[in-house]
Amino acid sequence: NFMLTQPHSVSESPGKTVTISCTRSSGSIASNYVQWYQQRPGSAPTTVIYEDNQRPSGVPDRFSGSIDSSSNSASLTISGLKTEDEADYYCQSYDSSIVFGGGTKLTVL
Amino acid sequence: EVQLVESGGGLVQPGGSLRLSCAASGFTFSSYWMHWVRQAPGKGLVWVSRINSDGSSTSYADSVKGRFTISRDNAKNTLYLQMNSLRAEDTAVYYCARDGDSSSWYWFDPWGQGTLVTVSS
């Protein structure tokens, strides 16, 4: 099996843009879709990106996803940061099993 | 509105058993893969198990294989997780999640609100 590695925490100011990375330890990042979930304190996760770069209905276009085969990583980019974006973000992918990254705490200050 | 409501969590002694349920509504339950995902207190998300739409195919994380059993009753629109030989490290909030698409098995949307399982003497 493989691992997905995320930074433990990131912080940025309101109105700015932040990017959270997710690096796959083995196997190609492009081989299997990557999803991103947002989890606010005390709440269940919700999907912000699925299948690398697709946004569910209701998710603002400030959220975007991409993959980079050269670094074997996926990225979640949030532009025009709002205080309500402050949350934990998890990447997720799969092969025969399903794997989550360790999560990144986003602070908007 | 799609809804998933978990129940059955609680305090159980090490070595004990518990059965979680997840009542689904607002969609054609029998058309979707379903999953269990857990989150230990203050920790990250960990996939536990999945089951296909008719219940004929299941898969488990290594950490629960042989101890947990996922099942479903499509007539009752309900997903289950039977947990046996529970250990302290199984303490977590357990989330039920539908697969994000009726043709996939690898992502989660939506999620239930979760039910807390505490394994302690």
GROMACS .gro file of N, CA, C and O in nm, chain A residues 1 33 35 37 39 43-47 49-51 56 88 90 92-102, chain B residues 35 37 39 43-47 50 59-62 95 99 101 104-114:
model
  216
    1ASN      N    1   0.083  -0.121   0.000
    1ASN     CA    2   0.000   0.000   0.000
    1ASN      C    3   0.086   0.125   0.000
    1ASN      O    4   0.205   0.119   0.027
   33TYR      N    5  -0.778   0.847  -0.894
   33TYR     CA    6  -0.828   0.980  -0.862
   33TYR      C    7  -0.797   1.020  -0.718
   33TYR      O    8  -0.788   0.937  -0.627
   35GLN      N    9  -0.927   1.280  -0.406
   35GLN     CA   10  -1.037   1.359  -0.351
   35GLN      C   11  -0.985   1.445  -0.235
   35GLN      O   12  -0.881   1.414  -0.175
   37TYR      N   13  -1.137   1.653   0.121
   37TYR     CA   14  -1.250   1.672   0.213
   37TYR      C   15  -1.216   1.783   0.312
   37TYR      O   16  -1.102   1.795   0.357
   39GLN      N   17  -1.316   1.937   0.686
   39GLN     CA   18  -1.380   1.902   0.812
   39GLN      C   19  -1.365   2.016   0.911
   39GLN      O   20  -1.254   2.046   0.958
   43SER      N   21  -1.770   1.865   1.321
   43SER     CA   22  -1.859   1.828   1.211
   43SER      C   23  -1.803   1.712   1.130
   43SER      O   24  -1.684   1.682   1.137
   44ALA      N   25  -1.891   1.649   1.056
   44ALA     CA   26  -1.847   1.544   0.964
   44ALA      C   27  -1.777   1.606   0.843
   44ALA      O   28  -1.799   1.723   0.810
   45PRO      N   29  -1.691   1.530   0.777
   45PRO     CA   30  -1.627   1.582   0.655
   45PRO      C   31  -1.728   1.607   0.544
   45PRO      O   32  -1.835   1.544   0.538
   46THR      N   33  -1.692   1.698   0.454
   46THR     CA   34  -1.766   1.721   0.332
   46THR      C   35  -1.667   1.725   0.216
   46THR      O   36  -1.550   1.762   0.234
   47THR      N   37  -1.714   1.689   0.099
   47THR     CA   38  -1.628   1.684  -0.019
   47THR      C   39  -1.614   1.823  -0.079
   47THR      O   40  -1.714   1.891  -0.104
   49ILE      N   41  -1.344   1.855  -0.341
   49ILE     CA   42  -1.294   1.817  -0.473
   49ILE      C   43  -1.303   1.665  -0.486
   49ILE      O   44  -1.266   1.593  -0.393
   50TYR      N   45  -1.350   1.617  -0.600
   50TYR     CA   46  -1.345   1.475  -0.629
   50TYR      C   47  -1.285   1.452  -0.768
   50TYR      O   48  -1.284   1.544  -0.850
   51GLU      N   49  -1.235   1.333  -0.787
   51GLU     CA   50  -1.174   1.295  -0.916
   51GLU      C   51  -1.077   1.402  -0.966
   51GLU      O   52  -1.087   1.453  -1.078
   56PRO      N   53  -1.807   1.934  -0.634
   56PRO     CA   54  -1.950   1.902  -0.616
   56PRO      C   55  -2.033   2.029  -0.626
   56PRO      O   56  -1.983   2.140  -0.601
   88ASP      N   57  -0.988   2.154   0.886
   88ASP     CA   58  -0.892   2.050   0.849
   88ASP      C   59  -0.928   2.001   0.709
   88ASP      O   60  -1.046   1.984   0.677
   90TYR      N   61  -0.838   1.699   0.418
   90TYR     CA   62  -0.780   1.567   0.398
   90TYR      C   63  -0.781   1.532   0.249
   90TYR      O   64  -0.886   1.544   0.183
   92GLN      N   65  -0.739   1.212  -0.027
   92GLN     CA   66  -0.775   1.069  -0.024
   92GLN      C   67  -0.758   1.011  -0.163
   92GLN      O   68  -0.794   1.074  -0.262
   93SER      N   69  -0.702   0.892  -0.171
   93SER     CA   70  -0.693   0.820  -0.297
   93SER      C   71  -0.706   0.670  -0.268
   93SER      O   72  -0.745   0.632  -0.157
   94TYR      N   73  -0.669   0.587  -0.363
   94TYR     CA   74  -0.697   0.444  -0.347
   94TYR      C   75  -0.610   0.363  -0.441
   94TYR      O   76  -0.552   0.415  -0.538
   95ASP      N   77  -0.593   0.239  -0.413
   95ASP     CA   78  -0.557   0.138  -0.512
   95ASP      C   79  -0.652   0.021  -0.484
   95ASP      O   80  -0.771   0.034  -0.510
   96SER      N   81  -0.607  -0.087  -0.426
   96SER     CA   82  -0.702  -0.190  -0.384
   96SER      C   83  -0.765  -0.151  -0.250
   96SER      O   84  -0.871  -0.202  -0.213
   97SER      N   85  -0.701  -0.061  -0.179
   97SER     CA   86  -0.753  -0.009  -0.052
   97SER      C   87  -0.772   0.141  -0.066
   97SER      O   88  -0.735   0.200  -0.167
   98ILE      N   89  -0.832   0.200   0.034
   98ILE     CA   90  -0.858   0.344   0.031
   98ILE      C   91  -0.771   0.411   0.136
   98ILE      O   92  -0.764   0.365   0.250
   99VAL      N   93  -0.703   0.518   0.098
   99VAL     CA   94  -0.602   0.581   0.182
   99VAL      C   95  -0.633   0.729   0.198
   99VAL      O   96  -0.664   0.798   0.099
  100PHE      N   97  -0.622   0.779   0.321
  100PHE     CA   98  -0.632   0.922   0.349
  100PHE      C   99  -0.495   0.978   0.383
  100PHE      O  100  -0.411   0.908   0.441
  101GLY      N  101  -0.474   1.104   0.350
  101GLY     CA  102  -0.360   1.175   0.404
  101GLY      C  103  -0.385   1.206   0.550
  101GLY      O  104  -0.496   1.191   0.601
  102GLY      N  105  -0.281   1.253   0.618
  102GLY     CA  106  -0.292   1.278   0.761
  102GLY      C  107  -0.369   1.403   0.799
  102GLY      O  108  -0.400   1.424   0.916
  144HIS      N  109  -1.967   0.279   0.278
  144HIS     CA  110  -1.840   0.270   0.349
  144HIS      C  111  -1.857   0.302   0.497
  144HIS      O  112  -1.950   0.373   0.536
  146VAL      N  113  -1.592   0.480   0.781
  146VAL     CA  114  -1.466   0.552   0.802
  146VAL      C  115  -1.462   0.592   0.949
  146VAL      O  116  -1.565   0.630   1.005
  148GLN      N  117  -1.250   0.791   1.295
  148GLN     CA  118  -1.160   0.900   1.334
  148GLN      C  119  -1.140   0.893   1.485
  148GLN      O  120  -1.231   0.923   1.562
  152LYS      N  121  -0.742   1.275   1.594
  152LYS     CA  122  -0.661   1.216   1.487
  152LYS      C  123  -0.729   1.230   1.351
  152LYS      O  124  -0.835   1.292   1.339
  153GLY      N  125  -0.668   1.172   1.249
  153GLY     CA  126  -0.718   1.184   1.114
  153GLY      C  127  -0.820   1.076   1.078
  153GLY      O  128  -0.856   0.990   1.158
  154LEU      N  129  -0.863   1.084   0.952
  154LEU     CA  130  -0.962   0.991   0.900
  154LEU      C  131  -0.895   0.861   0.856
  154LEU      O  132  -0.786   0.864   0.796
  155VAL      N  133  -0.962   0.750   0.883
  155VAL     CA  134  -0.911   0.619   0.843
  155VAL      C  135  -1.026   0.538   0.784
  155VAL      O  136  -1.129   0.519   0.850
  156TRP      N  137  -1.008   0.491   0.662
  156TRP     CA  138  -1.109   0.405   0.600
  156TRP      C  139  -1.111   0.270   0.671
  156TRP      O  140  -1.007   0.214   0.704
  159ARG      N  141  -1.578  -0.131   0.311
  159ARG     CA  142  -1.674  -0.095   0.207
  159ARG      C  143  -1.752  -0.219   0.165
  159ARG      O  144  -1.705  -0.331   0.182
  168SER      N  145  -1.474  -0.533   0.158
  168SER     CA  146  -1.330  -0.513   0.175
  168SER      C  147  -1.306  -0.444   0.308
  168SER      O  148  -1.392  -0.367   0.354
  169TYR      N  149  -1.189  -0.473   0.368
  169TYR     CA  150  -1.160  -0.421   0.502
  169TYR      C  151  -1.017  -0.368   0.510
  169TYR      O  152  -0.927  -0.418   0.443
  170ALA      N  153  -0.997  -0.271   0.598
  170ALA     CA  154  -0.862  -0.231   0.633
  170ALA      C  155  -0.795  -0.344   0.711
  170ALA      O  156  -0.863  -0.419   0.783
  171ASP      N  157  -0.664  -0.355   0.697
  171ASP     CA  158  -0.592  -0.463   0.766
  171ASP      C  159  -0.614  -0.459   0.917
  171ASP      O  160  -0.619  -0.563   0.983
  204TYR      N  161  -1.798   0.695   1.106
  204TYR     CA  162  -1.884   0.760   1.008
  204TYR      C  163  -1.929   0.659   0.903
  204TYR      O  164  -1.848   0.581   0.851
  208ASP      N  165  -2.094   0.614  -0.128
  208ASP     CA  166  -2.001   0.647  -0.234
  208ASP      C  167  -2.054   0.767  -0.311
  208ASP      O  168  -2.173   0.792  -0.320
  210ASP      N  169  -2.069   0.835  -0.618
  210ASP     CA  170  -2.135   0.813  -0.746
  210ASP      C  171  -2.180   0.669  -0.753
  210ASP      O  172  -2.111   0.581  -0.700
  213SER      N  173  -1.909   0.432  -0.890
  213SER     CA  174  -1.774   0.427  -0.832
  213SER      C  175  -1.776   0.361  -0.695
  213SER      O  176  -1.882   0.331  -0.640
  214TRP      N  177  -1.655   0.342  -0.639
  214TRP     CA  178  -1.644   0.277  -0.507
  214TRP      C  179  -1.536   0.342  -0.423
  214TRP      O  180  -1.503   0.294  -0.315
  215TYR      N  181  -1.482   0.456  -0.470
  215TYR     CA  182  -1.358   0.505  -0.411
  215TYR      C  183  -1.362   0.643  -0.349
  215TYR      O  184  -1.259   0.700  -0.317
  216TRP      N  185  -1.485   0.703  -0.336
  216TRP     CA  186  -1.489   0.830  -0.264
  216TRP      C  187  -1.619   0.841  -0.186
  216TRP      O  188  -1.707   0.754  -0.197
  217PHE      N  189  -1.630   0.944  -0.106
  217PHE     CA  190  -1.732   0.948  -0.003
  217PHE      C  191  -1.813   1.078  -0.011
  217PHE      O  192  -1.758   1.187   0.003
  218ASP      N  193  -1.941   1.064  -0.032
  218ASP     CA  194  -2.029   1.180  -0.032
  218ASP      C  195  -2.174   1.137  -0.045
  218ASP      O  196  -2.209   1.074  -0.144
  219PRO      N  197  -2.256   1.169   0.056
  219PRO     CA  198  -2.223   1.243   0.178
  219PRO      C  199  -2.178   1.151   0.291
  219PRO      O  200  -2.166   1.030   0.271
  220TRP      N  201  -2.154   1.212   0.407
  220TRP     CA  202  -2.118   1.142   0.528
  220TRP      C  203  -2.229   1.158   0.631
  220TRP      O  204  -2.300   1.258   0.632
  221GLY      N  205  -2.243   1.059   0.719
  221GLY     CA  206  -2.332   1.076   0.833
  221GLY      C  207  -2.267   1.164   0.939
  221GLY      O  208  -2.154   1.210   0.922
  222GLN      N  209  -2.337   1.183   1.049
  222GLN     CA  210  -2.286   1.270   1.156
  222GLN      C  211  -2.189   1.197   1.248
  222GLN      O  212  -2.118   1.260   1.327
  223GLY      N  213  -2.184   1.065   1.238
  223GLY     CA  214  -2.091   0.985   1.317
  223GLY      C  215  -2.149   0.936   1.448
  223GLY      O  216  -2.241   0.996   1.504
   0.00000   0.00000   0.00000
